[in-house]
Coordinates of C-alpha atoms and ligand atoms in Angstrom, one line a residue:
M2 CA 0.0 0.0 0.0
N3 CA 1.4 3.4 -1.0
Y4 CA -0.2 6.0 1.3
K5 CA -0.5 9.6 0.0
N6 CA 1.3 12.3 1.9
F7 CA -0.8 15.4 2.0
P8 CA 0.1 19.0 2.7
M9 CA -2.0 20.9 5.2
V10 CA -2.7 24.6 5.8
P11 CA 0.3 25.5 8.1
R12 CA -1.3 28.5 9.8
V13 CA -4.8 29.2 10.8
I14 CA -6.4 31.8 13.1
F15 CA -10.0 31.4 14.4
G16 CA -12.2 33.8 16.2
R17 CA -14.9 36.5 15.8
G18 CA -13.0 39.7 14.9
S19 CA -9.8 37.9 14.0
F20 CA -10.0 39.6 10.6
N21 CA -8.7 42.7 12.4
Q22 CA -5.3 40.9 12.9
L23 CA -4.8 40.4 9.2
S24 CA -2.3 43.2 8.6
E25 CA -0.2 42.1 11.6
I26 CA -0.2 38.6 10.3
I27 CA 0.8 39.4 6.7
S28 CA 3.2 42.3 7.2
P29 CA 6.3 40.1 7.9
K30 CA 5.6 38.5 4.5
R31 CA 6.0 41.8 2.6
L32 CA 9.0 41.3 0.3
S33 CA 9.6 45.0 -0.5
S34 CA 7.8 48.2 -0.9
A35 CA 7.5 47.5 -4.6
A36 CA 5.9 44.1 -4.0
P37 CA 2.3 44.6 -3.1
F38 CA -0.3 42.5 -1.5
I39 CA -3.2 41.9 -3.9
Y40 CA -6.6 41.4 -2.4
L41 CA -9.2 39.5 -4.4
V42 CA -12.5 40.4 -2.8
D43 CA -16.0 39.2 -3.7
D44 CA -17.8 42.2 -5.2
V45 CA -20.7 41.7 -2.9
F46 CA -18.5 43.7 -0.4
K47 CA -17.8 46.6 -2.8
S48 CA -20.2 48.9 -1.0
N49 CA -19.8 47.2 2.4
S50 CA -17.4 49.5 4.3
W51 CA -17.9 47.3 7.4
L52 CA -15.5 44.9 5.8
T53 CA -13.4 46.8 3.3
S54 CA -12.5 49.7 5.6
R55 CA -10.7 47.1 7.7
I56 CA -8.4 46.2 4.9
S57 CA -5.2 48.2 5.4
L58 CA -3.6 49.1 2.1
S59 CA 0.1 50.2 2.1
Y60 CA 2.5 51.1 -0.8
D61 CA 1.0 49.6 -4.0
D62 CA -1.4 47.2 -2.4
R63 CA -4.7 47.0 -4.1
I64 CA -8.1 45.4 -4.1
I65 CA -9.5 43.7 -7.1
Y66 CA -13.3 43.1 -6.9
I67 CA -14.5 39.8 -8.3
S68 CA -17.9 39.0 -9.6
T69 CA -19.1 35.6 -8.5
K70 CA -22.1 35.5 -10.8
E71 CA -20.4 32.6 -12.6
E72 CA -18.0 30.0 -11.1
P73 CA -14.3 30.6 -11.7
K74 CA -12.9 29.9 -15.1
T75 CA -9.4 29.2 -16.3
S76 CA -9.6 32.1 -18.7
Q77 CA -10.6 34.4 -15.8
V78 CA -7.4 33.3 -13.9
D79 CA -5.3 34.0 -17.0
T80 CA -6.8 37.5 -17.3
L81 CA -6.3 38.3 -13.6
V82 CA -2.7 37.1 -13.7
E83 CA -2.0 39.3 -16.8
E84 CA -3.6 42.3 -15.1
I85 CA -1.5 41.8 -12.0
I86 CA 1.7 41.4 -13.9
L87 CA 1.1 44.5 -16.0
S88 CA 0.1 46.6 -13.0
T89 CA 2.8 45.8 -10.5
K90 CA 6.5 46.9 -10.4
A91 CA 7.6 43.6 -8.8
R92 CA 6.2 40.2 -8.2
P93 CA 3.5 40.6 -5.5
S94 CA 4.3 39.7 -1.9
G95 CA 1.0 37.7 -1.7
I96 CA -2.5 37.1 -2.8
I97 CA -5.4 37.4 -0.3
G98 CA -8.7 35.9 -1.2
I99 CA -11.8 37.2 0.7
G100 CA -15.1 35.6 -0.2
G101 CA -16.9 32.2 -0.7
G102 CA -15.5 29.2 -2.4
S103 CA -15.4 31.0 -5.8
V104 CA -13.0 33.7 -4.6
L105 CA -10.9 31.3 -2.5
D106 CA -10.4 29.1 -5.5
L107 CA -9.5 32.1 -7.7
A108 CA -6.9 33.3 -5.1
K109 CA -5.3 29.9 -5.0
A110 CA -5.2 29.6 -8.8
V111 CA -3.8 33.1 -9.3
S112 CA -1.1 32.5 -6.7
I113 CA 0.0 29.4 -8.6
M114 CA -0.2 31.0 -12.0
L115 CA 2.0 33.9 -11.1
T116 CA 4.9 31.5 -10.7
N117 CA 4.1 28.9 -13.4
E118 CA 4.3 29.5 -17.1
G119 CA 1.6 29.0 -19.7
E120 CA -2.1 28.9 -19.5
T121 CA -4.1 27.9 -16.5
R122 CA -6.0 25.1 -18.3
L123 CA -2.7 23.2 -18.7
Y124 CA -2.6 22.7 -14.9
Q125 CA -6.1 21.2 -14.5
G126 CA -5.5 17.8 -13.1
W127 CA -3.3 16.1 -10.5
D128 CA 0.2 17.3 -9.6
L129 CA 1.0 19.2 -12.8
V130 CA 2.2 22.3 -11.0
K131 CA 6.0 22.7 -11.0
N132 CA 6.8 25.8 -8.9
P133 CA 5.4 26.8 -5.5
G134 CA 2.8 29.6 -5.8
L135 CA 3.1 33.0 -4.1
Y136 CA 2.2 33.3 -0.5
H137 CA -1.6 33.1 -0.3
V138 CA -4.1 33.7 2.4
G139 CA -7.7 32.5 2.4
I140 CA -10.5 34.3 4.3
P141 CA -13.9 32.7 3.9
T142 CA -17.0 34.8 4.1
L143 CA -19.4 31.9 3.4
S144 CA -19.1 28.5 5.1
G145 CA -19.4 25.1 3.5
T146 CA -17.2 24.4 0.5
G147 CA -14.1 23.5 2.5
A148 CA -12.1 25.4 -0.2
E149 CA -10.3 27.1 2.7
V150 CA -8.6 23.9 3.6
S151 CA -8.5 21.8 0.4
R152 CA -5.7 20.8 -1.9
T153 CA -7.6 21.8 -5.0
T154 CA -9.0 24.8 -6.8
V155 CA -12.0 24.0 -9.0
L156 CA -12.0 25.7 -12.4
T157 CA -14.1 25.5 -15.5
G158 CA -11.8 25.3 -18.6
P159 CA -12.5 25.1 -22.3
D160 CA -13.1 21.4 -22.2
K161 CA -13.5 20.3 -18.6
K162 CA -14.4 21.4 -15.1
L163 CA -11.5 20.1 -13.0
G164 CA -9.3 21.3 -10.2
I165 CA -5.7 22.2 -10.0
N166 CA -4.8 19.5 -7.4
S167 CA -1.3 20.0 -6.1
D168 CA 0.8 20.3 -3.0
F169 CA 1.2 24.0 -3.8
T170 CA -2.6 24.7 -3.9
P171 CA -3.4 24.9 -0.1
F172 CA -3.3 28.3 1.5
D173 CA -0.3 29.3 3.6
Q174 CA -2.5 31.1 6.0
V175 CA -6.3 31.0 6.7
V176 CA -8.3 33.5 8.7
L177 CA -11.5 32.0 10.1
D178 CA -13.6 34.8 11.3
P179 CA -17.3 33.6 11.5
E180 CA -18.5 37.2 11.9
L181 CA -17.7 37.7 8.2
T182 CA -20.6 35.3 7.3
K183 CA -23.3 37.3 9.2
D184 CA -25.0 38.8 6.1
V185 CA -25.1 35.7 3.9
P186 CA -28.7 35.4 2.5
C187 CA -30.6 32.4 3.9
D188 CA -30.9 30.4 0.6
Q189 CA -27.2 30.8 -0.1
W190 CA -26.3 29.9 3.5
F191 CA -28.4 26.7 3.0
Y192 CA -26.9 25.7 -0.4
T193 CA -23.3 26.2 0.6
G194 CA -23.9 24.7 4.0
M195 CA -25.4 21.6 2.4
D196 CA -22.2 21.3 0.3
C197 CA -20.5 20.6 3.6
F198 CA -23.3 18.2 4.7
I199 CA -23.0 16.4 1.4
H200 CA -19.2 16.2 1.7
S201 CA -19.6 14.5 5.0
I202 CA -22.2 12.0 3.8
E203 CA -20.3 11.2 0.6
S204 CA -17.1 10.7 2.5
L205 CA -18.6 8.7 5.4
K206 CA -20.6 6.4 3.0
G207 CA -17.7 6.0 0.5
T208 CA -15.5 3.0 0.1
Y209 CA -12.4 5.1 0.4
L210 CA -13.2 5.9 4.0
N211 CA -10.4 5.4 6.6
A212 CA -10.2 6.4 10.3
F213 CA -8.6 9.8 9.3
S214 CA -11.5 10.7 7.0
K215 CA -14.1 9.3 9.3
T216 CA -13.2 11.4 12.4
Y217 CA -13.3 14.6 10.3
G218 CA -16.5 13.4 8.5
D219 CA -18.3 12.5 11.7
M220 CA -17.4 16.0 13.1
A221 CA -18.8 17.8 10.0
F222 CA -21.9 15.6 9.9
N223 CA -22.8 16.2 13.6
L224 CA -22.1 20.0 13.4
C225 CA -24.3 20.3 10.3
Q226 CA -27.1 18.6 12.1
E227 CA -26.7 20.9 15.0
V228 CA -26.7 23.9 12.7
F229 CA -29.4 23.0 10.3
L230 CA -31.8 21.1 12.6
N231 CA -30.9 23.4 15.5
N232 CA -32.7 21.4 18.1
S233 CA -30.6 22.9 20.9
A234 CA -31.6 26.5 20.1
L235 CA -28.2 27.8 19.2
S236 CA -27.7 31.6 18.8
K237 CA -27.0 33.0 15.3
E238 CA -23.4 33.5 16.4
E239 CA -23.1 29.9 17.6
T240 CA -24.4 28.6 14.3
E241 CA -22.0 30.8 12.3
D242 CA -19.1 29.5 14.4
K243 CA -20.1 25.9 14.1
L244 CA -20.8 26.0 10.4
M245 CA -17.4 27.5 9.8
M246 CA -15.8 24.6 11.6
A247 CA -18.1 22.1 9.9
S248 CA -16.8 23.4 6.6
W249 CA -13.2 22.9 7.7
H250 CA -13.8 19.4 8.9
G251 CA -15.8 18.5 5.8
G252 CA -12.9 19.6 3.7
M253 CA -10.4 17.7 5.8
S254 CA -12.5 14.6 5.5
I255 CA -12.4 14.5 1.7
V256 CA -8.6 15.2 1.6
Y257 CA -8.1 11.5 2.3
S258 CA -11.3 10.1 0.8
Q259 CA -13.4 11.5 -2.1
V260 CA -16.8 13.0 -2.7
G261 CA -19.4 10.8 -4.5
I262 CA -22.5 10.7 -6.7
A263 CA -24.0 14.1 -5.9
H264 CA -20.8 15.8 -6.8
A265 CA -20.3 13.8 -10.0
M266 CA -23.8 14.6 -11.2
S267 CA -23.6 18.2 -10.0
Y268 CA -20.5 18.7 -12.1
G269 CA -22.5 17.6 -15.1
L270 CA -25.2 20.2 -14.3
S271 CA -22.6 22.9 -13.8
Y272 CA -20.8 22.2 -17.1
V273 CA -23.9 22.0 -19.3
L274 CA -26.3 24.4 -17.5
G275 CA -23.9 26.6 -15.5
T276 CA -25.7 25.5 -12.3
K277 CA -23.7 26.7 -9.3
H278 CA -22.0 24.1 -7.0
G279 CA -24.1 24.5 -3.8
I280 CA -27.5 24.6 -5.4
G281 CA -26.5 21.9 -8.0
N282 CA -25.5 19.5 -5.2
C283 CA -28.9 20.2 -3.4
V284 CA -30.9 19.6 -6.6
V285 CA -29.1 16.3 -7.2
F286 CA -28.9 15.0 -3.6
D287 CA -32.6 15.4 -3.2
H288 CA -33.0 12.5 -5.6
L289 CA -30.4 10.2 -4.3
E290 CA -32.3 8.3 -1.6
E291 CA -31.4 5.0 -3.4
F292 CA -27.7 5.6 -2.7
Y293 CA -27.7 7.7 0.5
P294 CA -31.0 6.9 2.3
E295 CA -30.3 8.3 5.7
G296 CA -28.5 11.4 4.4
V297 CA -31.2 12.3 2.0
Q298 CA -33.9 11.9 4.6
L299 CA -32.0 14.3 6.9
F300 CA -31.5 16.7 4.0
K301 CA -35.2 16.8 3.3
K302 CA -35.9 17.5 6.9
M303 CA -33.4 20.4 6.8
K304 CA -34.8 21.7 3.6
M305 CA -38.3 21.8 5.1
K306 CA -37.2 23.4 8.3
H307 CA -35.6 26.3 6.3
N308 CA -38.4 26.6 3.7
I309 CA -36.1 26.0 0.8
E310 CA -37.7 25.5 -2.6
L311 CA -35.4 23.9 -5.1
P312 CA -35.8 24.5 -8.8
Q313 CA -37.7 21.7 -10.6
G314 CA -37.5 20.3 -14.1
I315 CA -34.1 21.9 -14.9
C316 CA -33.2 19.1 -17.3
A317 CA -36.5 18.8 -19.1
Q318 CA -35.6 21.1 -22.0
L319 CA -32.2 19.5 -22.7
S320 CA -31.4 18.3 -26.2
E321 CA -30.1 14.7 -26.7
E322 CA -26.6 16.0 -27.1
E323 CA -26.7 18.1 -24.0
M324 CA -28.0 15.2 -22.0
D325 CA -25.2 13.0 -23.3
A326 CA -22.6 15.6 -22.5
M327 CA -23.9 15.9 -19.0
I328 CA -23.8 12.1 -18.5
N329 CA -20.3 11.9 -20.0
I330 CA -19.0 14.7 -17.6
A331 CA -20.6 12.9 -14.6
M332 CA -19.4 9.4 -15.6
G333 CA -15.9 10.7 -16.4
L334 CA -15.3 11.4 -12.7
E335 CA -14.2 7.9 -12.1
P336 CA -12.7 8.2 -8.6
L337 CA -16.0 9.7 -7.3
W338 CA -18.0 6.7 -8.6
E339 CA -15.4 4.3 -7.3
N340 CA -15.6 5.9 -3.9
A341 CA -19.4 5.8 -3.9
L342 CA -20.0 2.3 -5.4
G343 CA -16.8 0.4 -5.1
K344 CA -14.3 -1.0 -7.7
N345 CA -17.1 -2.6 -9.7
W346 CA -19.0 0.7 -10.0
K347 CA -19.5 0.3 -13.8
K348 CA -21.7 -2.7 -13.1
R349 CA -23.8 -0.7 -10.6
I350 CA -24.6 2.4 -12.6
S351 CA -25.5 3.0 -16.3
S352 CA -26.0 5.9 -18.5
K353 CA -29.7 5.0 -18.7
Q354 CA -30.0 5.3 -14.9
L355 CA -28.2 8.6 -14.9
K356 CA -30.5 9.9 -17.6
S357 CA -33.6 8.9 -15.6
L358 CA -32.2 10.6 -12.5
Y359 CA -31.4 13.8 -14.4
L360 CA -34.9 13.9 -15.9
K361 CA -36.3 13.8 -12.4
M362 CA -34.4 17.0 -11.4
Ligands
NAD11 P1 -19.7 31.5 -4.0 O1 -18.3 31.8 -3.6 O2 -19.9 31.3 -5.5 O3 -20.7 32.6 -3.5 C1 -22.1 32.5 -3.6 C2 -22.8 33.8 -3.4 O4 -22.7 34.2 -2.0 C3 -22.2 35.0 -4.2 O5 -23.2 35.7 -4.8 C4 -21.4 35.8 -3.2 O6 -21.3 37.1 -3.6 C5 -22.2 35.6 -2.0 N1 -21.5 35.8 -0.7 C6 -20.4 35.3 -0.3 N2 -20.1 35.7 1.0 C7 -21.1 36.5 1.3 C8 -21.4 37.3 2.5 N3 -20.6 37.2 3.6 N4 -22.5 38.0 2.6 C9 -23.3 38.0 1.5 N5 -23.1 37.3 0.4 C10 -22.0 36.6 0.3 O7 -20.3 30.2 -3.3 P2 -19.6 29.0 -2.6 O8 -20.7 28.0 -2.5 O9 -18.9 29.3 -1.3 O10 -18.5 28.5 -3.6 C11 -18.8 27.8 -4.7 C12 -17.5 27.5 -5.5 O11 -16.6 26.8 -4.7 C13 -17.7 26.7 -6.8 O12 -17.0 27.3 -7.8 C14 -17.1 25.4 -6.4 O13 -16.6 24.7 -7.5 C15 -16.1 25.7 -5.4 N6 -15.7 24.6 -4.5 C16 -14.4 24.4 -4.3 C17 -13.9 23.4 -3.5 C18 -12.5 23.3 -3.2 O14 -12.1 22.3 -2.5 N7 -11.6 24.0 -3.8 C19 -14.9 22.6 -2.8 C20 -16.2 22.8 -3.0 C21 -16.6 23.9 -3.9
ZN12 ZN1 -18.6 20.3 -2.8

């Protein structure tokens, strides 16, 4: 057996208001006055001085606001990297991502692409990155994806949606300040939170599970139940704190295992219809009782408790070609199916079954 040796985030700070310590944390990493820190910030914060006024800019430091209407693309990373190279006198001291999974992934990818040649799409895959990226810091403002802790950055390229999985991808520093999530709208809170719940179920029910993944998966699973079923009447602050830690544990759990069927099928939806990750996972998971009976039952309970209405019939208008493309994308994610259904997964799932599942969504 050849066990994988994973990198982890080497430094993390947790606490309400810990965002105020950012400048103290990063200042020793400044390489020179000509080497700025570049902040990639979700544009939802553009007019939110509560957050942006606390970013202290020195020398040539700058904020680039990022639209998250669509999920990150390899071409978007290329454009950002070019813009940064053209506008700075020296290679930046670091990249700081402030936002949900989309902005965190962009920050990781930009840090890598500032030190590696060629186009971003060439690095989609496993261990294709040659040089360490720039110092990069992740500051989540939305909890659930686990992007703050993972070894990948998920990008849509010209011919696939696939992460840059590498030892250089994880953040050098993460700031976990649950207060930053206080204004997330309820439906988005639910969708991204369910991403974490689904990570825990797919990891815990998968064949790749080991004790390392199980301990993290159990933690994420229990925290999500506390947060989303909230039978112990937690305060808003407590749910924010707990969901941020659930996200971390969910991410840690899949480091050593894998996600499963909901993610495979949701990648198909995303590629063909542009459905975003959180809501796409919810739409799919709602129909997977055959594979994850206990998890889906809990999911439906949570959905009801928070009055969440998922879109219906999103695949009804697809052409034959689009449906085939969707099935191919989903089926192509072999490790996800193998984790979910075992080595003989090809005998346990067919294109026909996938099509009938998609048509229910
Ligand atoms: P997101 O980053 O796309 O953000 C969703 C919405 O929430 C946006 O409109 C954003 O503006 C808004 N938002 C974020 N923080 C807010 C705040 N504090 N207040 C108000 N609004 C706020 O959503 P997400 O679900 O966090 O991330 C999805 C992305 O993460 C996808 O691209 C997916 O592929 C990726 N992902 C990556 C990993 C990984 O390991 N790298 C894992 C899972 C998902
Ligand atoms: Zn996910």
